[in-house]
Amino acid sequence: MTRPDAPDRTAETSARVEDSRAPWAKRTRAAQAMGRVDPATRAVVAPLHVSTTFIRDADNGYASGFSYARPDNATVREAEAVLAMLEEAAGALLFGSGMAAATAVFQALEPGDHVVAPIVMYWGLRRWLREEAPRRRLDLDFVPADDLDALKAAMRPGRTKLVWIETPGNPLWTITDIAAAAGIAHAAGARLAVDSTAASPVHTRPLVLGADLVMHSATKILNGHSDVVAGVLAARAPDAFWARIGAIRAGGGAILGPFEAYLLMRSLRTLHLRAAAQAASAQALAERLAAHPHVARVLYPGLPDDPGHAVAARQMAGGFGFMLSIRVAGGEAAAIATAARVALWKRATSLGGVESLIEHRASVEGPDSPCPPDLLRLSTGIEDPDDLFRDLDAALRAAHAGGP
Ligand code: PLP
């Protein structure tokens, strides 16, 4: 509460850092949550807004801009402002999960629209597309999107309305050239949307490279503490398609809850530190594992001999992300046995948290997945990279020897 004798600092305190002396670096603005200070209390942490309803003005309007919590929420807006800043976007919208964000894009299409999606992508969205596209009369083609000739050949000018790519692509970490894919999509009259979950806004800027939409499972490194399920979309332009996505979120009630937005906001303040540390550890692990006698292949775009390295080196900055996979010499049984023998890595699904996770993906993804059966997916956290290597090395050796 503002005391009656306190000076009115509303204008000063509601100023945001970038209004005064732009441009500060993104990590600076994220660390200070855009420099926002609560006008009522001078708090440096924005209050958590939980109210579902708001007083209507005497003239029957809502001068505050808030009327009900399903379409909008002030805490959600705080986190969206940081995410829009990080993605250099015209706007950002938070959803109750990455899947809610991604599927809102496909729901915004019209029956009869043609959609191109990658073969290597988050398996849950691939399954949703396979099941839902025919019901919505969307015409769907899966292509190896890292092959630009294949992508070009899949386009149906005038009919293709959306090209969806994911880079690095889960769980093989294939790299798609975003600028080239945007050129191909736009030449055919389509939009380009990028699932940038594994890159994070720290390493890749899809909108600057020409994409129209960027999506993240904010459950992953954006939140980074494995305690929030959330998703975000950000758009290069506030056009009619973006307005339709906003209407789908508002009408369908897919907005993120305020508690989750509050936790996400807190995480975004340390995103740059976490992303840099996790990418550095992933790079070190990839290099050491590439020389391991019981690893047949390491999949990581930071390795110079990775097929996606040249493009990744061009379109990623500050590292190649926190995700890598290994193909275990000895096949599926050896891979499962390795995952069974780790002590430090956590045997669990998901990615991007501060704790490192290991998972045998083929067990999860099912028969239409391009994931080979000998693959273990590794999400690198912030633990000591030597500890992470030691634990994996011991598990690989024990699995190979068939011991405990
Ligand atoms: N995209 C990628 C690359 C993912 O890894 C995931 C989840 O694992 C999703 C989207 C879906 O996100 P969520 O689990 O938040 O719905």
Coordinates of C-alpha atoms and ligand atoms in Angstrom, one line a residue:
M1 CA 0.0 0.0 0.0
T2 CA 1.2 3.5 -0.7
R3 CA 1.2 5.6 2.5
P4 CA -0.9 8.8 2.2
D5 CA 2.2 11.0 2.9
A6 CA 4.5 9.1 0.4
P7 CA 5.5 11.0 -2.8
D8 CA 3.7 9.8 -5.9
R9 CA 6.4 7.9 -7.8
T10 CA 4.0 6.0 -10.0
A11 CA 5.4 7.3 -13.2
E12 CA 9.0 6.8 -12.2
T13 CA 8.5 3.3 -10.7
S14 CA 6.6 1.9 -13.5
A15 CA 9.3 2.9 -16.0
R16 CA 11.1 -0.1 -17.4
V17 CA 14.8 -0.2 -17.9
E18 CA 14.7 -0.3 -21.7
D19 CA 12.6 2.9 -21.7
S20 CA 15.4 5.0 -20.1
R21 CA 18.7 4.2 -21.7
A22 CA 18.2 1.5 -24.3
P23 CA 19.6 -0.8 -25.4
W24 CA 20.8 -2.8 -22.4
A25 CA 21.8 -6.3 -23.2
K26 CA 19.1 -9.0 -23.1
R27 CA 20.7 -10.8 -20.2
T28 CA 20.7 -7.5 -18.3
R29 CA 17.0 -6.9 -19.0
A30 CA 16.1 -10.5 -18.1
A31 CA 18.1 -10.4 -14.9
Q32 CA 16.1 -7.4 -13.7
A33 CA 12.8 -8.7 -15.2
M34 CA 12.7 -5.6 -17.5
G35 CA 13.6 -3.3 -14.6
R36 CA 10.0 -3.3 -13.4
V37 CA 9.4 -1.9 -9.9
D38 CA 6.0 -2.3 -8.3
P39 CA 4.6 1.2 -8.1
A40 CA 2.6 0.6 -4.9
T41 CA 5.4 -0.9 -2.7
R42 CA 8.7 -0.2 -4.6
A43 CA 9.2 -4.0 -4.6
V44 CA 11.8 -5.2 -7.1
V45 CA 9.8 -8.4 -7.6
A46 CA 6.5 -8.0 -9.2
P47 CA 3.5 -9.1 -7.1
L48 CA 1.7 -12.4 -7.9
H49 CA -1.7 -11.6 -9.3
V50 CA -4.1 -14.4 -8.4
S51 CA -7.5 -12.7 -8.7
T52 CA -9.9 -14.3 -11.2
T53 CA -12.1 -11.2 -11.4
F54 CA -11.9 -7.4 -11.4
I55 CA -14.1 -4.5 -10.4
R56 CA -16.0 -3.0 -13.2
D57 CA -15.8 0.9 -13.4
A58 CA -18.8 3.1 -12.6
D59 CA -19.0 3.9 -16.3
N60 CA -19.3 0.1 -16.9
G61 CA -15.8 -0.2 -18.4
Y62 CA -12.6 -1.8 -17.3
A63 CA -10.0 0.9 -17.3
S64 CA -7.4 -1.4 -15.9
G65 CA -7.7 -3.6 -19.0
F66 CA -8.4 -6.7 -16.9
S67 CA -11.9 -8.2 -16.5
Y68 CA -11.5 -11.9 -16.0
A69 CA -8.5 -14.2 -15.6
R70 CA -9.1 -16.7 -18.4
P71 CA -8.1 -14.4 -21.2
D72 CA -5.4 -12.4 -19.4
N73 CA -3.4 -12.1 -16.2
A74 CA -0.9 -9.4 -15.1
T75 CA 1.7 -12.0 -13.8
V76 CA 1.5 -13.8 -17.1
R77 CA 2.1 -10.5 -18.9
E78 CA 5.3 -9.9 -16.9
A79 CA 6.8 -13.2 -18.0
E80 CA 5.5 -12.6 -21.6
A81 CA 7.3 -9.2 -21.7
V82 CA 10.6 -10.8 -20.9
L83 CA 10.1 -13.6 -23.4
A84 CA 9.1 -11.2 -26.2
M85 CA 12.2 -9.2 -25.4
L86 CA 14.4 -12.3 -25.5
E87 CA 12.9 -13.4 -28.9
E88 CA 12.9 -9.9 -30.3
A89 CA 9.2 -10.5 -31.0
A90 CA 6.2 -8.2 -31.5
G91 CA 4.5 -10.2 -28.7
A92 CA 4.6 -13.4 -26.7
L93 CA 1.8 -15.6 -25.4
L94 CA 2.1 -18.1 -22.6
F95 CA 0.2 -21.4 -22.5
G96 CA -0.4 -24.1 -20.0
S97 CA 2.1 -26.4 -21.8
G98 CA 4.4 -26.6 -24.8
M99 CA 1.8 -28.8 -26.5
A100 CA -0.9 -26.2 -25.8
A101 CA 1.2 -23.6 -27.5
A102 CA 2.2 -25.7 -30.5
T103 CA -1.3 -27.0 -31.1
A104 CA -2.8 -23.5 -31.0
V105 CA -0.7 -22.7 -34.1
F106 CA -2.3 -25.7 -36.0
Q107 CA -5.7 -24.9 -34.6
A108 CA -5.4 -21.4 -36.2
L109 CA -5.2 -23.0 -39.7
E110 CA -8.2 -23.5 -42.0
P111 CA -9.5 -26.8 -43.2
G112 CA -7.8 -27.7 -46.5
D113 CA -4.5 -26.0 -45.6
H114 CA -1.4 -27.9 -46.4
V115 CA 1.2 -28.2 -43.6
V116 CA 4.8 -29.4 -43.7
A117 CA 6.4 -30.8 -40.6
P118 CA 9.8 -32.4 -39.9
I119 CA 10.4 -36.2 -39.5
V120 CA 12.7 -35.4 -36.5
M121 CA 10.6 -33.6 -34.0
Y122 CA 9.1 -33.9 -30.5
W123 CA 7.3 -37.2 -30.7
G124 CA 4.2 -36.0 -28.8
L125 CA 3.5 -33.3 -31.4
R126 CA 4.2 -35.7 -34.3
R127 CA 1.6 -38.1 -32.8
W128 CA -0.9 -35.2 -32.2
L129 CA -0.5 -34.1 -35.9
R130 CA -0.9 -37.7 -37.2
E131 CA -4.1 -38.1 -35.2
E132 CA -5.6 -34.6 -35.4
A133 CA -4.6 -33.3 -38.9
P134 CA -7.0 -35.6 -40.8
R135 CA -9.9 -34.7 -38.3
R136 CA -9.2 -31.0 -39.0
R137 CA -8.9 -31.7 -42.7
L138 CA -5.3 -30.4 -42.7
D139 CA -3.2 -31.9 -45.4
L140 CA 0.1 -33.0 -43.7
D141 CA 3.5 -34.0 -45.1
F142 CA 6.5 -35.0 -43.0
V143 CA 9.8 -34.2 -44.6
P144 CA 13.5 -34.4 -43.5
A145 CA 13.5 -30.6 -43.0
D146 CA 17.3 -30.4 -42.6
D147 CA 17.4 -31.4 -46.3
L148 CA 16.5 -28.1 -48.0
D149 CA 15.9 -29.8 -51.4
A150 CA 13.3 -32.1 -49.7
L151 CA 11.7 -29.1 -48.0
K152 CA 11.5 -27.2 -51.3
A153 CA 10.0 -30.2 -53.0
A154 CA 7.3 -30.6 -50.4
M155 CA 6.0 -27.1 -50.9
R156 CA 2.7 -26.6 -52.7
P157 CA 2.7 -22.9 -53.5
G158 CA -0.6 -21.2 -52.5
R159 CA -1.8 -24.3 -50.6
T160 CA 1.0 -24.7 -48.1
K161 CA 0.2 -22.4 -45.2
L162 CA 2.6 -23.5 -42.5
V163 CA 6.1 -25.0 -42.4
W164 CA 6.9 -26.3 -38.9
I165 CA 10.5 -27.0 -38.1
E166 CA 12.4 -27.9 -34.9
T167 CA 16.1 -27.2 -34.5
P168 CA 18.0 -28.8 -32.9
G169 CA 15.5 -31.6 -33.5
N170 CA 14.6 -33.9 -30.7
P171 CA 16.1 -36.5 -30.1
L172 CA 18.7 -36.7 -33.0
W173 CA 19.6 -33.0 -32.7
T174 CA 19.5 -32.4 -36.4
I175 CA 20.0 -28.8 -37.5
T176 CA 17.7 -27.0 -39.9
D177 CA 18.8 -23.8 -41.6
I178 CA 16.2 -21.4 -40.3
A179 CA 16.9 -18.5 -42.8
A180 CA 16.8 -20.9 -45.8
A181 CA 13.6 -22.6 -44.5
A182 CA 12.0 -19.2 -44.1
G183 CA 13.0 -18.3 -47.7
I184 CA 11.4 -21.6 -49.0
A185 CA 8.2 -21.1 -46.9
H186 CA 7.7 -17.5 -47.8
A187 CA 8.3 -18.2 -51.5
A188 CA 5.4 -20.6 -51.4
G189 CA 3.2 -18.2 -49.4
A190 CA 3.6 -20.1 -46.1
R191 CA 4.6 -19.1 -42.6
L192 CA 7.6 -20.6 -40.9
A193 CA 7.2 -21.7 -37.2
V194 CA 10.2 -22.9 -35.2
D195 CA 10.2 -25.1 -32.1
S196 CA 13.3 -23.7 -30.6
T197 CA 13.0 -25.5 -27.2
A198 CA 16.5 -27.1 -27.4
A199 CA 18.2 -23.9 -28.6
S200 CA 16.6 -21.5 -26.1
P201 CA 16.5 -17.8 -26.9
V202 CA 20.1 -17.6 -25.7
H203 CA 21.6 -19.6 -28.5
T204 CA 19.2 -19.0 -31.5
R205 CA 17.0 -16.1 -32.6
P206 CA 14.6 -17.6 -35.1
L207 CA 12.6 -14.5 -35.7
V208 CA 15.7 -12.5 -36.6
L209 CA 16.6 -15.2 -39.0
G210 CA 13.3 -14.9 -40.8
A211 CA 10.8 -17.2 -39.0
D212 CA 7.3 -15.9 -38.3
L213 CA 6.6 -17.7 -35.1
V214 CA 8.8 -19.3 -32.4
M215 CA 7.6 -21.8 -29.9
H216 CA 9.2 -23.2 -26.7
S217 CA 8.2 -25.8 -24.3
A218 CA 8.9 -23.5 -21.3
T219 CA 8.8 -26.6 -19.2
K220 CA 12.4 -27.1 -20.3
I221 CA 15.4 -24.7 -20.0
L222 CA 13.3 -21.5 -19.9
N223 CA 11.9 -22.6 -16.5
G224 CA 14.9 -24.9 -15.9
H225 CA 13.9 -26.3 -12.5
S226 CA 11.6 -29.2 -13.5
D227 CA 8.7 -27.7 -11.5
V228 CA 6.6 -25.9 -14.1
V229 CA 4.8 -27.1 -17.2
A230 CA 4.4 -24.2 -19.7
G231 CA 4.7 -23.2 -23.3
V232 CA 5.2 -20.0 -25.2
L233 CA 4.7 -18.6 -28.7
A234 CA 6.3 -15.4 -29.9
A235 CA 5.5 -13.7 -33.2
R236 CA 7.6 -11.5 -35.5
A237 CA 4.5 -9.4 -36.5
P238 CA 1.2 -8.8 -34.8
D239 CA -0.8 -9.9 -37.9
A240 CA -4.2 -11.6 -38.3
F241 CA -2.8 -15.1 -37.8
W242 CA -1.3 -14.0 -34.4
A243 CA -4.6 -12.4 -33.4
R244 CA -6.3 -15.7 -34.2
I245 CA -3.8 -17.6 -32.0
G246 CA -4.6 -15.1 -29.2
A247 CA -8.3 -15.7 -29.7
I248 CA -7.8 -19.5 -29.6
R249 CA -5.9 -19.1 -26.3
A250 CA -8.5 -16.8 -24.8
G251 CA -11.5 -18.7 -26.0
G252 CA -10.2 -22.1 -25.2
G253 CA -8.8 -21.1 -21.8
A254 CA -5.3 -22.3 -22.5
I255 CA -3.4 -19.5 -20.6
L256 CA -0.7 -20.4 -18.2
G257 CA -1.7 -20.1 -14.5
P258 CA -0.3 -17.2 -12.5
F259 CA 1.8 -19.3 -10.0
E260 CA 3.5 -21.0 -12.9
A261 CA 4.1 -17.7 -14.6
Y262 CA 5.6 -16.3 -11.4
L263 CA 8.0 -19.3 -11.1
L264 CA 8.9 -19.0 -14.8
M265 CA 9.6 -15.3 -14.4
R266 CA 11.9 -16.1 -11.5
S267 CA 13.7 -18.6 -13.7
L268 CA 14.1 -16.3 -16.7
R269 CA 16.2 -14.0 -14.6
T270 CA 19.0 -16.7 -14.5
L271 CA 18.4 -18.2 -18.0
H272 CA 21.6 -16.8 -19.5
L273 CA 23.8 -18.2 -16.7
R274 CA 22.1 -21.7 -16.9
A275 CA 22.1 -21.9 -20.6
A276 CA 25.8 -21.0 -20.9
A277 CA 26.8 -23.5 -18.2
Q278 CA 24.7 -26.3 -19.5
A279 CA 25.9 -25.8 -23.1
A280 CA 29.5 -25.7 -22.0
S281 CA 29.0 -29.0 -20.1
A282 CA 27.2 -30.6 -23.0
Q283 CA 30.1 -29.6 -25.4
A284 CA 32.7 -31.1 -23.0
L285 CA 30.7 -34.3 -22.5
A286 CA 30.1 -34.7 -26.3
E287 CA 33.8 -34.4 -26.9
R288 CA 34.8 -36.9 -24.2
L289 CA 32.1 -39.3 -25.1
A290 CA 33.0 -39.2 -28.8
A291 CA 36.3 -40.9 -27.8
H292 CA 34.7 -43.4 -25.5
P293 CA 35.2 -47.1 -26.5
H294 CA 31.6 -48.1 -25.7
V295 CA 30.0 -45.2 -27.6
A296 CA 29.3 -45.8 -31.3
R297 CA 28.3 -42.2 -32.0
V298 CA 27.6 -38.9 -30.3
L299 CA 24.9 -36.7 -31.8
Y300 CA 25.6 -33.1 -30.9
P301 CA 25.8 -30.1 -33.3
G302 CA 28.8 -28.7 -31.4
L303 CA 31.0 -31.5 -32.7
P304 CA 32.9 -30.4 -35.8
D305 CA 32.1 -33.6 -37.7
D306 CA 28.4 -33.4 -36.9
P307 CA 26.3 -33.1 -40.1
G308 CA 24.6 -30.0 -38.8
H309 CA 27.7 -28.3 -37.4
A310 CA 28.3 -25.8 -40.2
V311 CA 24.7 -24.4 -40.2
A312 CA 24.6 -24.6 -36.4
A313 CA 27.9 -22.6 -36.2
R314 CA 26.2 -19.9 -38.3
Q315 CA 22.8 -19.7 -36.6
M316 CA 23.6 -20.5 -33.0
A317 CA 25.6 -18.3 -30.7
G318 CA 27.2 -18.9 -27.3
G319 CA 27.1 -22.7 -27.6
F320 CA 25.1 -25.4 -29.1
G321 CA 22.6 -26.2 -26.4
F322 CA 22.3 -28.5 -23.5
M323 CA 21.0 -31.6 -25.4
L324 CA 23.0 -34.5 -26.8
S325 CA 22.4 -38.1 -27.6
I326 CA 24.7 -41.1 -27.7
R327 CA 24.4 -44.3 -29.6
V328 CA 25.7 -47.1 -27.4
A329 CA 28.1 -49.7 -28.9
G330 CA 26.4 -53.0 -28.3
G331 CA 22.9 -51.9 -29.3
E332 CA 19.6 -51.5 -27.5
A333 CA 20.3 -53.9 -24.6
A334 CA 23.6 -52.1 -23.9
A335 CA 21.8 -48.7 -24.0
I336 CA 19.1 -49.8 -21.6
A337 CA 21.7 -51.5 -19.3
T338 CA 23.8 -48.2 -19.3
A339 CA 20.7 -46.1 -18.3
A340 CA 20.0 -48.7 -15.6
R341 CA 23.5 -48.3 -14.1
V342 CA 23.9 -44.5 -13.7
A343 CA 24.1 -43.2 -10.1
L344 CA 24.2 -39.4 -10.7
W345 CA 22.2 -38.9 -13.9
K346 CA 18.5 -39.1 -13.2
R347 CA 16.7 -41.7 -15.3
A348 CA 13.7 -39.6 -16.3
T349 CA 12.0 -38.0 -19.2
S350 CA 12.0 -34.2 -20.0
L351 CA 15.0 -31.9 -20.5
G352 CA 16.5 -28.5 -19.7
G353 CA 16.5 -28.7 -15.9
V354 CA 19.5 -28.0 -13.7
E355 CA 19.7 -31.7 -12.9
S356 CA 21.0 -34.0 -15.7
L357 CA 18.6 -36.5 -17.1
I358 CA 19.1 -39.7 -19.2
E359 CA 16.5 -41.6 -21.2
H360 CA 16.2 -44.5 -23.6
R361 CA 14.0 -42.7 -26.1
A362 CA 13.0 -45.5 -28.4
S363 CA 11.1 -47.0 -25.4
V364 CA 9.0 -43.8 -25.3
E365 CA 8.6 -42.8 -28.9
G366 CA 7.1 -45.8 -30.6
P367 CA 7.5 -47.5 -34.0
D368 CA 7.0 -44.4 -36.2
S369 CA 10.0 -42.6 -34.6
P370 CA 13.3 -42.1 -36.4
C371 CA 15.0 -42.7 -33.1
P372 CA 17.4 -45.7 -33.2
P373 CA 17.0 -48.3 -30.5
D374 CA 20.6 -47.9 -29.2
L375 CA 20.1 -44.2 -28.4
L376 CA 20.3 -42.6 -25.0
R377 CA 19.2 -38.9 -24.7
L378 CA 21.2 -36.8 -22.3
S379 CA 19.9 -33.5 -20.9
T380 CA 22.9 -31.8 -19.3
G381 CA 22.3 -29.9 -16.1
I382 CA 24.6 -27.7 -14.0
E383 CA 26.4 -30.4 -12.1
D384 CA 30.3 -30.6 -12.3
P385 CA 30.9 -31.9 -15.8
D386 CA 33.6 -34.2 -14.5
D387 CA 31.1 -35.9 -12.2
L388 CA 28.7 -36.3 -15.1
F389 CA 31.3 -37.9 -17.3
R390 CA 32.6 -40.2 -14.5
D391 CA 29.1 -41.5 -13.8
L392 CA 28.3 -42.2 -17.4
D393 CA 31.7 -43.7 -18.1
A394 CA 31.3 -46.1 -15.2
A395 CA 27.7 -47.1 -16.4
L396 CA 28.9 -47.6 -20.0
R397 CA 31.8 -49.8 -18.8
A398 CA 29.6 -51.8 -16.3
A399 CA 26.9 -52.3 -19.0
H400 CA 29.6 -53.5 -21.4
A401 CA 31.0 -55.9 -18.9
G402 CA 27.5 -57.1 -18.0
G403 CA 28.2 -56.4 -14.3
P404 CA 26.2 -54.5 -11.7
Ligands
PLP1 N1 8.8 -29.5 -28.0 C1 9.9 -30.1 -27.6 C2 11.2 -30.0 -28.4 C3 9.8 -30.9 -26.4 O1 10.9 -31.6 -26.0 C4 8.6 -31.0 -25.7 C5 8.5 -31.8 -24.5 O2 9.3 -32.6 -24.2 C6 7.5 -30.3 -26.2 C7 7.6 -29.5 -27.3 C8 6.2 -30.3 -25.5 O3 6.2 -29.5 -24.4 P1 5.4 -29.7 -23.0 O4 5.8 -31.0 -22.4 O5 5.7 -28.5 -22.2 O6 3.9 -29.8 -23.5

